[in-house]
Amino acid sequence: MGKVKIISPAAAAGLLKDGDTFTTSGFVASCIPEALNKAVERRFLETGHPRDLTYVYAGSQGNKDGSGGEHYAHKGLLKRFIAGHWATVPALGEMALRNEIEAYNLSQGALCHLFRDIAAHKPGTITPVGLGTFIDPQNGGGKVNSITTEDLVERITIKGKDYLFYPAFPIHVAFLRGTYADERGNVTLEKEVATLEATSVAQAVKNSGGVVVVQVEEVVRAGSLDPRLVKVPGIYVDYVVVAGPEDHAQSIGCRYDPVLAGALRAPDAEAAPLPLSAKKIIGRRGALELRPDITVNLGVGAPEYVASVAAEEGVGDRMTLTVEGGPVGGIPQGGPRFGASANADAILDQGYQFDFYDGGGLDQAYLGLAQCDQHGNINVSRFGPKIAGCGGFIDISQNTRKVFFCGTFTADGLKVRIQDGTVHIDREGRSKKFLRQVEQVTFSGDMAVQNGQQVTYITERCVFHLEPDGLHLTEIAPGIDLQRDILDQMEFVPIIEYKDGAVPLMDHRIFQEAPMGLGSV
């Protein structure tokens, strides 16, 4: 094996031809080959080329600041954009809404597995994930706008069961990110927060007859790397680009943290008690469901309070937290660091993590509640002119045994006061979240019932359970008026479960300043 070619970012950008399909690495603001992204943008602005590219990646790549995937948000540069999560690249979302690009929002897990299947020259990826949601061809096939007409997802039947089929397609160029490359092109990722799908993508592009370029921090002597750390062998790599530190931050806008890369372990810190709030109520109610030795995925926002409450109560060790990007165990991070975990027990390739999720390996999941309807459907992916994207939400919510959707009852301006163990709504949110029909189905209540999942909806003022006949109101917070604070704030009437003439109250411990005493249970 000869020496790998080391080229400049500009030369790498020149490898993209008009009409190519390409992919880049990244998870939110981490693992992003920023020097390569900048170089392509610069070339397009100076020359008008490359044009009409198809851009595909599995997760989310950006920080809402022009970085990551937003470098490609120029009219004419992209013809088509395919991604699992859109929230961190709003500029691309705006282009899609203006019909300036064809656009698809597809399952993050399915896209990870599609890379692997493209590498193996399989016809594509077959999965039940997404049935009954907006990705299902019967509900739009993941198309984002009116100029997007080609079907990238098909519904098929195998032995009497329905599945979604993602046909394979060639990928011409990959821009990936690693830590070190040796002179033969072998690449390690030991300073990254996750390995993601780097191996599968490199294999997919190489076996498509394409070009693999890896941005690294440094090139080292051949044979000096630990082969156990090499995630992209030199036989997959065509070119290496050495980036300066300004374009090679571990996470955009953040300093390198060896704890997130698994190089160091941070000392355990005692959790500071959170002030009693609407989200802490939700977190406390969710924490009541924790049992010893369970494996969990937590979404962002209100679900994160479940972990905070568990730590505060001294029962954080009851669960092993996982992140779809690959970390198992430890403390998942938020903001630009989402996708990383401090003190992780293991960091898997993202495709393997989704294998575990899709096969029902999670015991519980606590996910966001943006919109819910009378059938128990949840929407977290699209709200009017805003495309958030589904990310791994569908994989996780559709295949986990017990799912808890967590969020405040209304949004936009809600003010809640907890006093003397009771809840008071000082100002109602302007936006209702319990709607007659959600704008987009990211989680299908009907599919959940068919699959026998246990589904609970937790808010600061009440709790619902999903049953075959619809949404059941099963608990209410002390101080909350059923008519004024719940029914009048919904667009449908749930099935109300009365006991002795009243809706049962939520556990009184949730609304006290003192700890709930979960550690003694």
Coordinates of C-alpha atoms in Angstrom, one line a residue, residues 190-374:
E190 CA -9.9 9.0 19.1
K191 CA -10.5 12.7 19.8
E192 CA -14.0 12.7 18.4
V193 CA -17.1 12.5 20.6
A194 CA -18.4 9.5 18.5
T195 CA -17.4 7.4 15.6
L196 CA -20.8 7.7 14.0
E197 CA -21.1 6.0 10.6
A198 CA -17.6 6.8 9.3
T199 CA -16.7 3.2 8.4
S200 CA -19.9 2.5 6.6
V201 CA -19.8 5.8 4.6
A202 CA -16.2 5.3 3.5
Q203 CA -17.1 1.7 2.4
A204 CA -20.2 2.9 0.6
V205 CA -18.4 5.6 -1.4
K206 CA -15.4 3.5 -2.2
N207 CA -17.6 0.6 -3.4
S208 CA -19.7 3.1 -5.4
G209 CA -16.4 4.0 -7.3
G210 CA -16.3 7.3 -5.6
V211 CA -13.7 9.4 -3.7
V212 CA -13.2 9.5 0.0
V213 CA -11.5 12.5 1.6
V214 CA -10.8 12.7 5.3
Q215 CA -10.0 15.9 7.2
V216 CA -7.6 15.2 10.1
E217 CA -5.6 17.1 12.7
E218 CA -2.2 15.6 11.8
V219 CA -0.5 13.1 9.6
V220 CA 1.8 10.7 11.4
R221 CA 4.3 8.0 10.5
A222 CA 3.1 4.8 8.8
G223 CA 2.6 2.0 11.3
S224 CA 2.5 4.3 14.4
L225 CA -1.3 4.2 14.9
D226 CA -3.0 1.6 17.2
P227 CA -4.8 -0.6 14.7
R228 CA -7.7 -1.0 17.2
L229 CA -8.3 2.7 16.9
V230 CA -8.4 2.9 13.1
K231 CA -12.0 3.3 12.0
V232 CA -11.3 4.2 8.3
P233 CA -8.6 2.0 6.9
G234 CA -6.3 3.5 4.3
I235 CA -7.7 1.2 1.6
Y236 CA -10.9 3.3 1.7
V237 CA -9.1 6.7 1.7
D238 CA -8.2 8.5 -1.5
Y239 CA -7.1 11.9 0.0
V240 CA -6.2 13.4 3.3
V241 CA -6.6 17.1 4.2
V242 CA -4.8 18.5 7.3
A243 CA -6.9 21.2 8.9
G244 CA -5.9 24.0 11.2
P245 CA -7.4 24.1 14.7
E246 CA -9.9 26.8 13.7
D247 CA -11.6 24.3 11.4
H248 CA -11.1 21.2 13.5
A249 CA -12.8 22.0 16.8
Q250 CA -14.1 18.9 18.6
S251 CA -17.5 20.6 18.6
I252 CA -18.1 24.0 16.9
G253 CA -17.5 26.8 19.4
C254 CA -16.2 24.4 22.1
R255 CA -12.8 23.5 23.4
Y256 CA -11.5 19.9 23.2
D257 CA -12.8 17.9 26.1
P258 CA -11.0 14.6 26.7
V259 CA -13.8 13.4 28.9
L260 CA -16.2 13.4 25.9
A261 CA -13.7 11.4 23.8
G262 CA -13.2 8.8 26.6
A263 CA -9.6 9.8 27.1
L264 CA -10.3 10.9 30.7
R265 CA -13.0 10.2 33.3
A266 CA -14.4 13.2 35.2
P267 CA -15.0 12.8 38.9
D268 CA -18.6 12.3 39.8
A269 CA -20.2 15.6 40.8
E270 CA -23.0 15.8 43.3
A271 CA -26.1 17.1 41.5
A272 CA -27.4 20.5 42.6
P273 CA -31.1 20.4 43.3
L274 CA -33.2 22.0 40.5
P275 CA -35.7 24.6 41.5
L276 CA -39.3 23.4 41.4
S277 CA -40.8 24.2 38.0
A278 CA -43.1 22.9 35.3
K279 CA -40.3 20.9 33.7
K280 CA -39.1 19.5 37.1
I281 CA -42.7 18.3 37.7
I282 CA -42.5 16.5 34.4
G283 CA -39.1 15.1 35.2
R284 CA -40.2 13.9 38.7
R285 CA -43.3 12.2 37.3
G286 CA -41.1 10.5 34.7
A287 CA -38.5 9.5 37.3
L288 CA -41.2 7.6 39.2
E289 CA -41.2 5.1 36.3
L290 CA -37.6 4.2 36.7
R291 CA -36.7 0.7 37.7
P292 CA -33.3 -0.9 38.4
D293 CA -31.1 -1.9 35.5
I294 CA -33.0 -0.4 32.6
T295 CA -31.6 1.0 29.4
V296 CA -33.0 4.4 28.4
N297 CA -32.9 7.0 25.7
L298 CA -33.7 10.6 26.7
G299 CA -34.7 13.3 24.2
V300 CA -33.8 17.0 24.6
G301 CA -35.8 19.5 26.7
A302 CA -38.3 18.3 29.3
P303 CA -37.1 14.7 29.1
E304 CA -33.6 15.7 30.2
Y305 CA -35.1 16.6 33.6
V306 CA -35.7 12.9 34.2
A307 CA -31.9 12.4 34.4
S308 CA -31.5 15.5 36.6
V309 CA -34.2 14.4 39.0
A310 CA -32.8 10.8 39.1
A311 CA -29.3 12.2 40.0
E312 CA -30.8 14.5 42.6
E313 CA -32.7 11.6 44.2
G314 CA -29.6 9.3 44.1
V315 CA -31.1 6.8 41.7
G316 CA -29.2 7.8 38.6
D317 CA -27.6 4.4 38.6
R318 CA -30.9 2.8 38.0
M319 CA -30.6 3.5 34.3
T320 CA -28.0 3.4 31.6
L321 CA -28.5 6.3 29.3
T322 CA -27.8 6.0 25.6
V323 CA -27.5 8.5 22.7
E324 CA -28.4 7.6 19.2
G325 CA -25.0 8.8 17.9
G326 CA -23.3 5.9 19.7
P327 CA -22.5 6.6 23.4
V328 CA -23.7 4.0 26.0
G329 CA -23.7 5.1 29.6
G330 CA -22.4 8.3 31.1
I331 CA -24.1 11.7 31.0
P332 CA -25.5 12.8 27.7
Q333 CA -24.6 16.4 26.7
G334 CA -26.8 19.1 25.3
G335 CA -26.5 22.1 23.0
P336 CA -23.7 21.9 20.4
R337 CA -22.4 18.9 22.3
F338 CA -25.6 16.9 21.8
G339 CA -24.5 13.4 20.7
A340 CA -21.7 13.2 23.2
S341 CA -21.6 11.7 26.7
A342 CA -19.3 12.4 29.6
N343 CA -17.9 9.2 31.2
A344 CA -19.4 6.9 28.6
D345 CA -19.0 3.2 29.1
A346 CA -18.8 2.6 25.4
I347 CA -19.0 4.5 22.1
L348 CA -20.5 2.4 19.3
D349 CA -20.8 3.1 15.7
Q350 CA -24.1 4.8 15.1
G351 CA -25.5 2.0 12.9
Y352 CA -25.0 -0.5 15.7
Q353 CA -26.8 1.7 18.1
F354 CA -29.7 1.9 15.8
D355 CA -29.6 -1.9 15.4
F356 CA -30.1 -2.1 19.1
Y357 CA -32.9 0.5 19.1
D358 CA -34.7 -0.9 16.1
G359 CA -34.7 -4.4 17.6
G360 CA -36.4 -3.2 20.8
G361 CA -33.4 -3.2 23.0
L362 CA -34.4 -0.1 24.9
D363 CA -36.5 -0.6 28.0
Q364 CA -37.8 3.0 28.2
A365 CA -37.6 6.2 26.2
Y366 CA -38.5 9.7 27.4
L367 CA -39.1 11.9 24.4
G368 CA -40.4 15.3 23.6
L369 CA -44.1 16.3 23.3
A370 CA -44.5 19.1 20.8
Q371 CA -48.0 18.2 19.4
C372 CA -50.4 15.4 20.3
D373 CA -53.8 14.5 18.9
Q374 CA -56.8 12.4 19.9

